[in-house]
Each structure stands twice: as C-alpha cells, then as structure tokens.
Tab-separated table of C-alpha atoms in Angstrom:
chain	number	residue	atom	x	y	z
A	1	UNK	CA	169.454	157.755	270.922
A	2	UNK	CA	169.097	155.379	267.873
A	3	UNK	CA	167.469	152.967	270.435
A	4	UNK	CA	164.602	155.337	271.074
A	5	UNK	CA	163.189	154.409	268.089
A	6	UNK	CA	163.936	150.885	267.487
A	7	UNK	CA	160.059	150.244	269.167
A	8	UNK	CA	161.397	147.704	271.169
A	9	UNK	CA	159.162	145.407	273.042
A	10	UNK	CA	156.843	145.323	269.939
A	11	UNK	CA	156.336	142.631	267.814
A	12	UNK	CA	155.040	144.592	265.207
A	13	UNK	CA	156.708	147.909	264.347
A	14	UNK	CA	156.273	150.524	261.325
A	15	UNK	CA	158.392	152.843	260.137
A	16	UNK	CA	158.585	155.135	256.672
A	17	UNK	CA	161.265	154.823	253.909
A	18	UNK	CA	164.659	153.625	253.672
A	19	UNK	CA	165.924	155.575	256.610
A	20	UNK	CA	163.369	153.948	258.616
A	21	UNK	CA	164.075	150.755	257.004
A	22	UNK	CA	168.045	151.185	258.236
A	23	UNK	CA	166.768	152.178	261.850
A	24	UNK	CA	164.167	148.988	262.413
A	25	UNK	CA	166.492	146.615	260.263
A	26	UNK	CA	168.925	145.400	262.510
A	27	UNK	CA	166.585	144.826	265.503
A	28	UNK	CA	163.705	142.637	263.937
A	29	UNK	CA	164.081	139.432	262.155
A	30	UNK	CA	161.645	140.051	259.023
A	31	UNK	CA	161.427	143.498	257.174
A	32	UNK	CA	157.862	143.725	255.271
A	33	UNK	CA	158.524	146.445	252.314
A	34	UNK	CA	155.337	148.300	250.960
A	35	UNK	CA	155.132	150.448	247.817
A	36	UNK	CA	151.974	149.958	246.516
A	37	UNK	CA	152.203	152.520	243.577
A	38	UNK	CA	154.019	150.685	242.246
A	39	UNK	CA	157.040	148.689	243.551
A	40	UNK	CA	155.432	145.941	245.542
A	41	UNK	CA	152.063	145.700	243.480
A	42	UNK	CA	154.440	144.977	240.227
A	43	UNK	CA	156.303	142.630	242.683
A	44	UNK	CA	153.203	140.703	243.174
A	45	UNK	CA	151.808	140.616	239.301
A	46	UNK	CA	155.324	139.463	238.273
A	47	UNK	CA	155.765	136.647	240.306
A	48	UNK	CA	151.704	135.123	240.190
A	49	UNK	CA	152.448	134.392	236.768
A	50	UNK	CA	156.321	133.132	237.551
A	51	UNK	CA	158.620	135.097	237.385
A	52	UNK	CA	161.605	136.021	239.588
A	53	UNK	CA	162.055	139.484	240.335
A	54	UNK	CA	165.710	140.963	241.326
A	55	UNK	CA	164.895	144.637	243.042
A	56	UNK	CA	167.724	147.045	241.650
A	57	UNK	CA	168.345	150.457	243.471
A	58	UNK	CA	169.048	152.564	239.989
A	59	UNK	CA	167.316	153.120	236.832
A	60	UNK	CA	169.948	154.559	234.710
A	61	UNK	CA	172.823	152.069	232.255
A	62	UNK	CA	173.649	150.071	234.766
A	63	UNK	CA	170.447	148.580	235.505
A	64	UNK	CA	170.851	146.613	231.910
A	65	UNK	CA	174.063	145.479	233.161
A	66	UNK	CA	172.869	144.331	236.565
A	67	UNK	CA	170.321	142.018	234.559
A	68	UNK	CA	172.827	140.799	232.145
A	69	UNK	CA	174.872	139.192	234.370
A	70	UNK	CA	171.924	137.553	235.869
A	71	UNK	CA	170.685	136.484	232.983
A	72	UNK	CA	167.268	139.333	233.551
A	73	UNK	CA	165.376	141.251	231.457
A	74	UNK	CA	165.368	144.737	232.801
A	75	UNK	CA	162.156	146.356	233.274
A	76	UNK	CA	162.311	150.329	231.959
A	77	UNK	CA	160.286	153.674	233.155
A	78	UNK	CA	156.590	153.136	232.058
A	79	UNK	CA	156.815	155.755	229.368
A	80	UNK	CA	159.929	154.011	228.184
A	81	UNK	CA	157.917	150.542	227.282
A	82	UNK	CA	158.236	149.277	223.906
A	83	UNK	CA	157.021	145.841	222.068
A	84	UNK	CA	160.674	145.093	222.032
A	85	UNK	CA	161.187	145.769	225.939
A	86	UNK	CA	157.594	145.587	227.198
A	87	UNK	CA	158.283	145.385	231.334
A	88	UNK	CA	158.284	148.108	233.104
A	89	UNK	CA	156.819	149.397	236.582
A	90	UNK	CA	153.704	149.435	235.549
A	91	UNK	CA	151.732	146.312	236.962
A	92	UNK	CA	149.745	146.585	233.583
A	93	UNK	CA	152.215	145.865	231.413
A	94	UNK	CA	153.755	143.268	233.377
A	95	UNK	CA	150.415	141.591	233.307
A	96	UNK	CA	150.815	141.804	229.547
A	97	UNK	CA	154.211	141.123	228.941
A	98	UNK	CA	155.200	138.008	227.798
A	99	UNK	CA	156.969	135.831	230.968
A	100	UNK	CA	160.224	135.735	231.345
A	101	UNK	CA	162.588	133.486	234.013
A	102	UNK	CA	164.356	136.528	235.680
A	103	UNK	CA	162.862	140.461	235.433
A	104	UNK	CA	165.116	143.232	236.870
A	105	UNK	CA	162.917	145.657	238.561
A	106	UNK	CA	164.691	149.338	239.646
A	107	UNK	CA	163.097	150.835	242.284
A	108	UNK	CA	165.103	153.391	244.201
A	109	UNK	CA	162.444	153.186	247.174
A	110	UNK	CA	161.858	149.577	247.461
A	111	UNK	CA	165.374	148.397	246.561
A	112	UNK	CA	167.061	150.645	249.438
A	113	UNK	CA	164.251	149.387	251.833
A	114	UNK	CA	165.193	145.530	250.964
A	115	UNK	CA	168.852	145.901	250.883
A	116	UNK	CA	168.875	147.477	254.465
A	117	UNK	CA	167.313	144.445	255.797
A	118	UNK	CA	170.781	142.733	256.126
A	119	UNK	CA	170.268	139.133	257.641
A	120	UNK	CA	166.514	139.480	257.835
A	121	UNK	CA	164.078	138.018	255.923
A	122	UNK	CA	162.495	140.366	253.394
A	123	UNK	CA	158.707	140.279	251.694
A	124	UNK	CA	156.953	141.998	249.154
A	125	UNK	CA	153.039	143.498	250.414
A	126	UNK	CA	150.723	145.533	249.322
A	127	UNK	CA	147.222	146.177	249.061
A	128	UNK	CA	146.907	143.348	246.864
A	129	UNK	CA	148.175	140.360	249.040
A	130	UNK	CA	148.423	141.875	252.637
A	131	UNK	CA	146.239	139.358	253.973
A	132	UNK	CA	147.978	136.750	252.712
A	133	UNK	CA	151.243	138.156	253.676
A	134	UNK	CA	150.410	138.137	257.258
A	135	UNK	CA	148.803	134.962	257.371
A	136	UNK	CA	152.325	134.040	256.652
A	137	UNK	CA	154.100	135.927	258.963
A	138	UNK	CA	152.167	134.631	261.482
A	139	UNK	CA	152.297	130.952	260.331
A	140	UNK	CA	156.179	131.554	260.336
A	141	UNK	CA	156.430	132.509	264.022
A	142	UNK	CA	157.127	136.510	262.564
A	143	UNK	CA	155.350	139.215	264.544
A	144	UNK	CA	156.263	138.528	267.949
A	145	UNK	CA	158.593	140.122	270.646
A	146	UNK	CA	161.216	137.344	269.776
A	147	UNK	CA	160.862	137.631	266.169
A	148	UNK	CA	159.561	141.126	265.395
A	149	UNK	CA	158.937	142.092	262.359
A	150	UNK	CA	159.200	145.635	260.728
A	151	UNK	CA	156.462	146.780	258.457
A	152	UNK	CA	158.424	149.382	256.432
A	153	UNK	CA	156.140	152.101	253.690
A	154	UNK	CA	158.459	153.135	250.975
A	155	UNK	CA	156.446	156.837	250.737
A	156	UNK	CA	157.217	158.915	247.272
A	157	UNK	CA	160.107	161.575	246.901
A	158	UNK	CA	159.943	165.695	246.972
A	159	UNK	CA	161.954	167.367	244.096
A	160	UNK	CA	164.691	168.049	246.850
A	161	UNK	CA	164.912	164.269	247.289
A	162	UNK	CA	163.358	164.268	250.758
A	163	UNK	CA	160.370	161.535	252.083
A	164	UNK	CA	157.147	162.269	251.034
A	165	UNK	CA	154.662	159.976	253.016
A	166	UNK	CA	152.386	158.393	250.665
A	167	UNK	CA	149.038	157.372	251.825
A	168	UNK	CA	148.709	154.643	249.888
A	169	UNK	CA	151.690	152.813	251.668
A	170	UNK	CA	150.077	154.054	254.942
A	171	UNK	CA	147.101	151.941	253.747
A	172	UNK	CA	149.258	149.010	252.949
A	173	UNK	CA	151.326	149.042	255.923
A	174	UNK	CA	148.234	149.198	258.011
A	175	UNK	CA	146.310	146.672	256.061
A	176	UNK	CA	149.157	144.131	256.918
A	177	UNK	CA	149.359	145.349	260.356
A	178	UNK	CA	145.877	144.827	261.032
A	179	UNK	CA	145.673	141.638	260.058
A	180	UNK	CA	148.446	140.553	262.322
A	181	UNK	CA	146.921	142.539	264.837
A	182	UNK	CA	143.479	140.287	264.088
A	183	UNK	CA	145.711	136.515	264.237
A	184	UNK	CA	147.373	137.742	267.668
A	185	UNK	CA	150.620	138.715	266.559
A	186	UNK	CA	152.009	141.692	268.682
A	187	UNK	CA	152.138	143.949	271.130
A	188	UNK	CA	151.661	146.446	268.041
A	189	UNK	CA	154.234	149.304	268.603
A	190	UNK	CA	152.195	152.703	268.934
A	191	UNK	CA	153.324	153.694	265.462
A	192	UNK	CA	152.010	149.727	263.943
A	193	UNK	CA	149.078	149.976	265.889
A	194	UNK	CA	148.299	153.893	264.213
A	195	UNK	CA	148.807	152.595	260.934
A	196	UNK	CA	146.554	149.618	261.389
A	197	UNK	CA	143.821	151.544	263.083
A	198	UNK	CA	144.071	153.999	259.726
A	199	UNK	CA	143.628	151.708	257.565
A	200	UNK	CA	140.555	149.719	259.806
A	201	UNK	CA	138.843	153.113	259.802
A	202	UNK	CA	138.915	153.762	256.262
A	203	UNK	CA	135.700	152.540	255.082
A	204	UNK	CA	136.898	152.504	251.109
A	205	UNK	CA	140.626	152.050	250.318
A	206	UNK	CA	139.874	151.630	246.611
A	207	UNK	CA	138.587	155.739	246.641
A	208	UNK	CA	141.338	157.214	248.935
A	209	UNK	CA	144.340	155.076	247.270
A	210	UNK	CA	142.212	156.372	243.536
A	211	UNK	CA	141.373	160.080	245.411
A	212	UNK	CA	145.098	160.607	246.566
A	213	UNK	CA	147.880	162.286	245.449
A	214	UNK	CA	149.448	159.315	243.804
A	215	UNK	CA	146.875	158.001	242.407
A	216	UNK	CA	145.851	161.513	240.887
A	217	UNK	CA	149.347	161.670	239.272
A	218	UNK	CA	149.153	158.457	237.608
A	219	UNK	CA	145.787	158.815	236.553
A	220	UNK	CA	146.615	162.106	235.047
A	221	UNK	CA	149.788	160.600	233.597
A	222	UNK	CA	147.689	158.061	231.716
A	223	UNK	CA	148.389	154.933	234.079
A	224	UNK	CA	144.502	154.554	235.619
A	225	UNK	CA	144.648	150.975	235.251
A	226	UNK	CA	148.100	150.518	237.471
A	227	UNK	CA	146.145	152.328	240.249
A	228	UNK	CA	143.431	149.910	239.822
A	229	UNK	CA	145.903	146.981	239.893
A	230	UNK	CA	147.462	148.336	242.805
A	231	UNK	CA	143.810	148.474	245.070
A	232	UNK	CA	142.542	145.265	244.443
A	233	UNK	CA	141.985	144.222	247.797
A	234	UNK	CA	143.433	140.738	249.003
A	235	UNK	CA	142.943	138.850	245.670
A	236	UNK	CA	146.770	138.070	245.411
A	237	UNK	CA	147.741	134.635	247.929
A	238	UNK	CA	151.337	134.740	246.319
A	239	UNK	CA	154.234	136.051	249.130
A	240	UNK	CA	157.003	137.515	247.625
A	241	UNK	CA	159.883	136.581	249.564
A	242	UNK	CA	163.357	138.006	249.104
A	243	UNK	CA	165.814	135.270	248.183
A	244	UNK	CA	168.869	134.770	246.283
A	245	UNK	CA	168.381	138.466	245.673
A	246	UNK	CA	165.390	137.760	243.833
A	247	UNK	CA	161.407	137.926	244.602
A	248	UNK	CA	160.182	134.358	244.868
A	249	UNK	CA	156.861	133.200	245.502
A	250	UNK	CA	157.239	131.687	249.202
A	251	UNK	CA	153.551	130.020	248.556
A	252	UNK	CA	150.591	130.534	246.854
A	253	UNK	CA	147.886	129.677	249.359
A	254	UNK	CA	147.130	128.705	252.957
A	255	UNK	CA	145.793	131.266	255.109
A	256	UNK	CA	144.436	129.782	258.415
C-alpha cells in the first residue's frame, strides 16, 4: 500500500509534513524541506550572513545541550529573545543578531522533515530562495525519474497535534516546483504539478502568505516584519544544504 503513494515515475513529487517526509524519503535521492513561517526563511537569513545552522527536533533543556556539545548557540522561542541570547526563530532577529560560527535552530516541523531524509540529500527553500534552489537542483542532475526529488511543506500543528496545511508552504513548495517544472525537470507527479500550478496562478504571494492564517497570527502576535522576511520573493541565491548535520551554504550564485 505504502507504494501507492511513493509517486513513482515522477521526478518531482510533493508531499505535506513529516509523515509525508517518511513516505517520499526513502524513494527519492534529494528531500527539499519548506517552512516558510519560519523554519526555512530563518534557515536562509542565518546562513547569507555565515552561519551554520544545526536543525534540532525539540525546544525544551535539551536543545542548550545539543548546542553545547557542538559548540552552538541555541536559538530560543521569539518571545524568549533577550540581548544576552538574541537568536531565535524569528528571521528578524537573526538578521540582527550578532554572527555566530554554529546556531542551533529547534524546529519540531522542519527538523523531523530533515532527519527522515536518511541517505538523501537535504535543502533548505522557501519563498525567499526557491528559484535559486531549483536552479540547483537542476544543475545537480536532481528532479528527474533517476534522481527524484521530494518537495516536502512542513504545514503548522492543531492543538491535538495533528497537520495543519499551511498555505504558505503550499506557496513555497509550488514556487520551487514550478521552477523545475520551467528548466525541464520532471514528469511532475499530479500532487507537484497541483502545487506548482497554485502557486503560478496566484497573482500576489506577498498578500495571500500576509492575508493567511499564519501570517495573521504573527502579525497579531507582533512579528509583521518575519512575515515580510519570509515573502520576499527570490532575493536569497544562498542554498542551504544539509551537511554534517548542519545548514551550509552549497553556493551563493549561478542560476542558468
């Protein structure tokens, strides 16, 4: 049964949340990890200005432990910031924060989604460097039916713990899938190819990622500038690539 919804054939497949991520993992060679508020964004601000970012699956004590024995600073909930322990989730204050060598990031989402990637190779998108994240995909033979690669959106969490599909992921996903779909990567799996037509049909990302849900609850929580990090479209080149258990920038330019 499990093979039913592997998408096989497709060299570009989507799927939601860690579940998804487990499902798709151990039949494509690169997982692609999407949380754009905030996960991945904060991925991509942290490591344009050099830092490497080690994706941890819990934010309680043991997070600070987990960085101390690599040597991290541990990022802490946005409320939880202080000029003492400025990093946090927010992609604002990491563009503040002073720059440190190693930054622990929990994220129960995006950590589960990049630790069921096994083998594969694992990047960082989101609205912010999709573009460029294909581009490399594509210049590193990714997104065909001999090296598939899963595009996975984290989506948020109900009280009772279960998926809540976030449309801002949907837009990342799809903005990644598109462009793949534009440099001839494929077949797009019916599910990829949904998720890229979404996004290529909505006119104005920047209003429906600001509009949504998400982007209502941090707005309303006092975090309007992350959500206006998190849909700048395309301005990031860095590629956050998954290695040594840390977020490393892969490369910095060359799409074409």
């Amino acid at each position: 049964m499990d093979d039913l919804f592997a998408q096989h054939g497709s060299g570009a497949r989507f799927d939601w949340g860690p579940v998804g991520a487990q499902r798709l993992a151990g039949d494509v060679a690169c997982l692609v990890v999407v949380d754009v508020l905030s996960f991945t964004t904060s991925v991509t601000v942290a490591v344009e200005r050099g830092m490497r970012v080690f994706p941890y699956a819990w934010r309680d004590e043991s997070a600070a432990a987990f960085a101390e024995e690599r040597g991290a600073r541990v990022a802490v909930g946005r409320r939880a910031a202080t000029p003492q322990s400025p990093w946090s989730l927010s992609p604002a204050a990491l563009r503040r924060a002073p720059v440190v060598p190693r930054l622990v990031l929990p994220s129960p989402n995006g950590s589960s989604i990049a630790a069921a990637a096994g083998g594969s190779t694992v990047v960082a998108a989101c609205l912010r460097n999709a573009t460029a994240v294909a581009h490399w995909l594509a210049r590193h033979g990714y997104g065909t039916p001999d090296r598939p690669v899963a595009v996975i959106a984290s989506g948020e969490r109900w009280p009772d713990g279960s998926l809540r599909p976030a449309l801002e992921d949907l837009l990342g996903a799809g903005a990644v899938l598109a462009a793949l779909r534009t440099l001839g990567r494929g077949p797009l799996s019916p599910e990829a190819a949904a998720a890229a037509d979404c996004h290529q049909a909505t006119p104005d990302a920047v209003t429906a990622v600001t509009g949504s849900a998400s982007g209502r609850e941090l707005t309303a929580a006092g975090f309007a500038c992350d959500v206006a990090i998190a849909t700048e479209p395309d301005v990031c080149e860095v590629v956050p690539v998954l290695l040594g258990g840390a977020f490393t920038a892969a490369e910095t330019s060359g799409r074409g």
